[in-house]
PDB file of C-alpha atoms in Angstrom:
ATOM      1  CA  GLY P  12      -0.053   0.149   0.298  1.00  0.00           C
ATOM      2  CA  SER P  13       0.882   3.911  -0.393  1.00  0.00           C
ATOM      3  CA  ALA P  14       2.224   5.797   2.256  1.00  0.00           C
ATOM      4  CA  ILE P  15      -0.654   7.589   4.680  1.00  0.00           C
ATOM      5  CA  GLN P  16       0.458  11.106   4.822  1.00  0.00           C
ATOM      6  CA  VAL P  17      -1.526  13.063   7.710  1.00  0.00           C
ATOM      7  CA  ASP P  18      -0.750  16.841   7.856  1.00  0.00           C
ATOM      8  CA  LEU P  19      -2.149  19.675  10.700  1.00  0.00           C
ATOM      9  CA  ASP P  20      -1.918  23.402  10.240  1.00  0.00           C
ATOM     10  CA  THR P  21      -2.642  26.073  12.768  1.00  0.00           C
ATOM     11  CA  THR P  22      -4.080  29.561  11.181  1.00  0.00           C
ATOM     12  CA  ASP P  23      -3.256  32.710  12.634  1.00  0.00           C
ATOM     13  CA  THR P  24      -6.879  32.954  14.412  1.00  0.00           C
ATOM     14  CA  ASN P  25      -5.655  29.727  15.964  1.00  0.00           C
ATOM     15  CA  TYR P  26      -7.891  27.466  13.858  1.00  0.00           C
ATOM     16  CA  ALA P  27      -6.251  23.757  13.520  1.00  0.00           C
ATOM     17  CA  VAL P  28      -7.487  21.463  10.956  1.00  0.00           C
ATOM     18  CA  GLY P  29      -6.144  18.264   9.348  1.00  0.00           C
ATOM     19  CA  GLU P  30      -5.740  16.506   6.411  1.00  0.00           C
ATOM     20  CA  VAL P  31      -5.398  12.945   5.696  1.00  0.00           C
ATOM     21  CA  GLU P  32      -4.248  11.385   2.213  1.00  0.00           C
ATOM     22  CA  ILE P  33      -3.002   9.042   0.518  1.00  0.00           C
ATOM     23  CA  ILE P  34      -1.784   9.218  -2.878  1.00  0.00           C
ATOM     24  CA  VAL P  35      -2.963   6.526  -5.323  1.00  0.00           C
ATOM     25  CA  GLU P  36      -1.473   4.608  -8.869  1.00  0.00           C
ATOM     26  CA  SER P  37      -4.592   3.756 -10.328  1.00  0.00           C
ATOM     27  CA  GLU P  38      -7.681   4.100  -9.563  1.00  0.00           C
ATOM     28  CA  ASP P  39      -8.087   0.770  -8.358  1.00  0.00           C
ATOM     29  CA  GLU P  40      -6.521   1.399  -4.958  1.00  0.00           C
ATOM     30  CA  ILE P  41      -9.204   4.249  -3.997  1.00  0.00           C
ATOM     31  CA  PRO P  42     -11.494   1.819  -2.725  1.00  0.00           C
ATOM     32  CA  GLN P  43      -8.978   0.646  -0.559  1.00  0.00           C
ATOM     33  CA  ALA P  44      -7.247   4.476   0.377  1.00  0.00           C
ATOM     34  CA  LYS P  45     -10.696   5.487   1.269  1.00  0.00           C
ATOM     35  CA  VAL P  46     -10.479   2.288   4.167  1.00  0.00           C
ATOM     36  CA  ASP P  47      -7.073   3.158   4.927  1.00  0.00           C
ATOM     37  CA  ILE P  48      -7.946   6.610   5.258  1.00  0.00           C
ATOM     38  CA  GLN P  49     -11.153   6.355   7.352  1.00  0.00           C
ATOM     39  CA  THR P  50      -9.051   3.784   9.542  1.00  0.00           C
ATOM     40  CA  VAL P  51      -6.679   6.336  10.051  1.00  0.00           C
ATOM     41  CA  ILE P  52      -9.160   9.604  11.370  1.00  0.00           C
ATOM     42  CA  ASP P  53     -10.772   7.179  13.564  1.00  0.00           C
ATOM     43  CA  ASP P  54      -7.734   6.344  15.873  1.00  0.00           C
ATOM     44  CA  LEU P  55      -6.948   9.850  15.232  1.00  0.00           C
ATOM     45  CA  LEU P  56     -10.344  10.670  16.934  1.00  0.00           C
ATOM     46  CA  LEU P  57     -10.095   7.980  19.419  1.00  0.00           C
ATOM     47  CA  LEU P  58      -7.004   9.291  20.932  1.00  0.00           C
ATOM     48  CA  LEU P  59      -8.440  12.726  20.876  1.00  0.00           C
ATOM     49  CA  HIS P  60     -11.367  11.749  22.713  1.00  0.00           C
ATOM     50  CA  LYS P  61      -9.102   9.823  25.536  1.00  0.00           C
ATOM     51  CA  GLU P  62      -7.168  13.338  25.440  1.00  0.00           C
ATOM     52  CA  ASN P  63      -9.898  15.635  25.834  1.00  0.00           C
ATOM     53  CA  ASP P  64     -12.794  13.555  27.181  1.00  0.00           C
ATOM     54  CA  LYS P  65     -14.456  14.294  24.188  1.00  0.00           C
ATOM     55  CA  ALA P  66     -14.531  14.120  20.793  1.00  0.00           C
ATOM     56  CA  THR P  67     -14.604  17.621  19.067  1.00  0.00           C
ATOM     57  CA  THR P  68     -15.526  16.057  15.646  1.00  0.00           C
ATOM     58  CA  SER P  69     -16.924  13.130  14.237  1.00  0.00           C
ATOM     59  CA  SER P  70     -15.476  11.292  11.142  1.00  0.00           C
ATOM     60  CA  SER P  71     -19.317  11.343   9.769  1.00  0.00           C
ATOM     61  CA  GLY P  72     -19.419  14.580   8.280  1.00  0.00           C
ATOM     62  CA  SER P  73     -16.478  17.014   7.313  1.00  0.00           C
ATOM     63  CA  PRO P  74     -15.386  20.054   9.472  1.00  0.00           C
ATOM     64  CA  PRO P  75     -15.084  23.356   8.021  1.00  0.00           C
ATOM     65  CA  GLY P  76     -11.547  24.281   6.240  1.00  0.00           C
ATOM     66  CA  LYS P  77      -9.585  26.729   7.268  1.00  0.00           C
ATOM     67  CA  LEU P  78     -11.261  29.448   4.692  1.00  0.00           C
ATOM     68  CA  GLU P  79     -14.811  28.392   5.423  1.00  0.00           C
ATOM     69  CA  HIS P  80     -13.942  28.393   9.491  1.00  0.00           C
ATOM     70  CA  TYR P  81     -12.166  32.378   8.296  1.00  0.00           C
ATOM     71  CA  LEU P  82     -15.615  33.807   6.855  1.00  0.00           C
ATOM     72  CA  GLN P  83     -17.737  32.060   9.288  1.00  0.00           C
ATOM     73  CA  THR P  84     -15.638  33.876  12.466  1.00  0.00           C
ATOM     74  CA  PHE P  85     -14.121  37.258  10.985  1.00  0.00           C
ATOM     75  CA  ARG P  86     -17.298  37.689   7.925  1.00  0.00           C
ATOM     76  CA  PRO P  87     -20.309  35.760   8.304  1.00  0.00           C
ATOM     77  CA  ALA P  88     -22.456  38.357   6.195  1.00  0.00           C
ATOM     78  CA  HIS P  89     -20.164  36.973   3.216  1.00  0.00           C
ATOM     79  CA  TYR P  90     -20.344  33.866   3.691  1.00  0.00           C
ATOM     80  CA  GLN P  91     -24.302  33.767   4.185  1.00  0.00           C
ATOM     81  CA  VAL P  92     -24.320  35.285   0.823  1.00  0.00           C
ATOM     82  CA  LEU P  93     -21.939  32.623  -0.644  1.00  0.00           C
ATOM     83  CA  ILE P  94     -24.207  29.777   0.903  1.00  0.00           C
ATOM     84  CA  ASP P  95     -27.255  31.528  -0.761  1.00  0.00           C
ATOM     85  CA  SER P  96     -25.880  31.263  -4.174  1.00  0.00           C
ATOM     86  CA  GLY P  97     -24.799  27.845  -3.620  1.00  0.00           C
ATOM     87  CA  VAL P  98     -20.976  28.591  -3.606  1.00  0.00           C
ATOM     88  CA  LEU P  99     -20.655  26.843  -0.083  1.00  0.00           C
ATOM     89  CA  LYS P 100     -22.583  24.739   1.590  1.00  0.00           C
ATOM     90  CA  ARG P 101     -23.469  25.152   5.130  1.00  0.00           C
ATOM     91  CA  GLN P 102     -21.394  22.780   7.310  1.00  0.00           C
ATOM     92  CA  SER P 103     -23.512  20.589   9.359  1.00  0.00           C
TER      93      SER P 103
END
């Protein structure tokens, strides 16, 4: 299998996000890569849960990315226009 890459990033507004990715050689490898990625995410969330006594997100949905978080927090009117126009989807 391919190596799993975990990229953690924090913005200057103190928002932290993480990405888990695998580069595959062919489309046939995608289903297994998705399983492997989900396993890593589940393991990381379990560690978070143990350390913080609660998980801050779930693997069932995607947390907002850096740009979406910035817009929601610092430019809510602009964010709402992007939601209303269909450019962005509201995060659950």
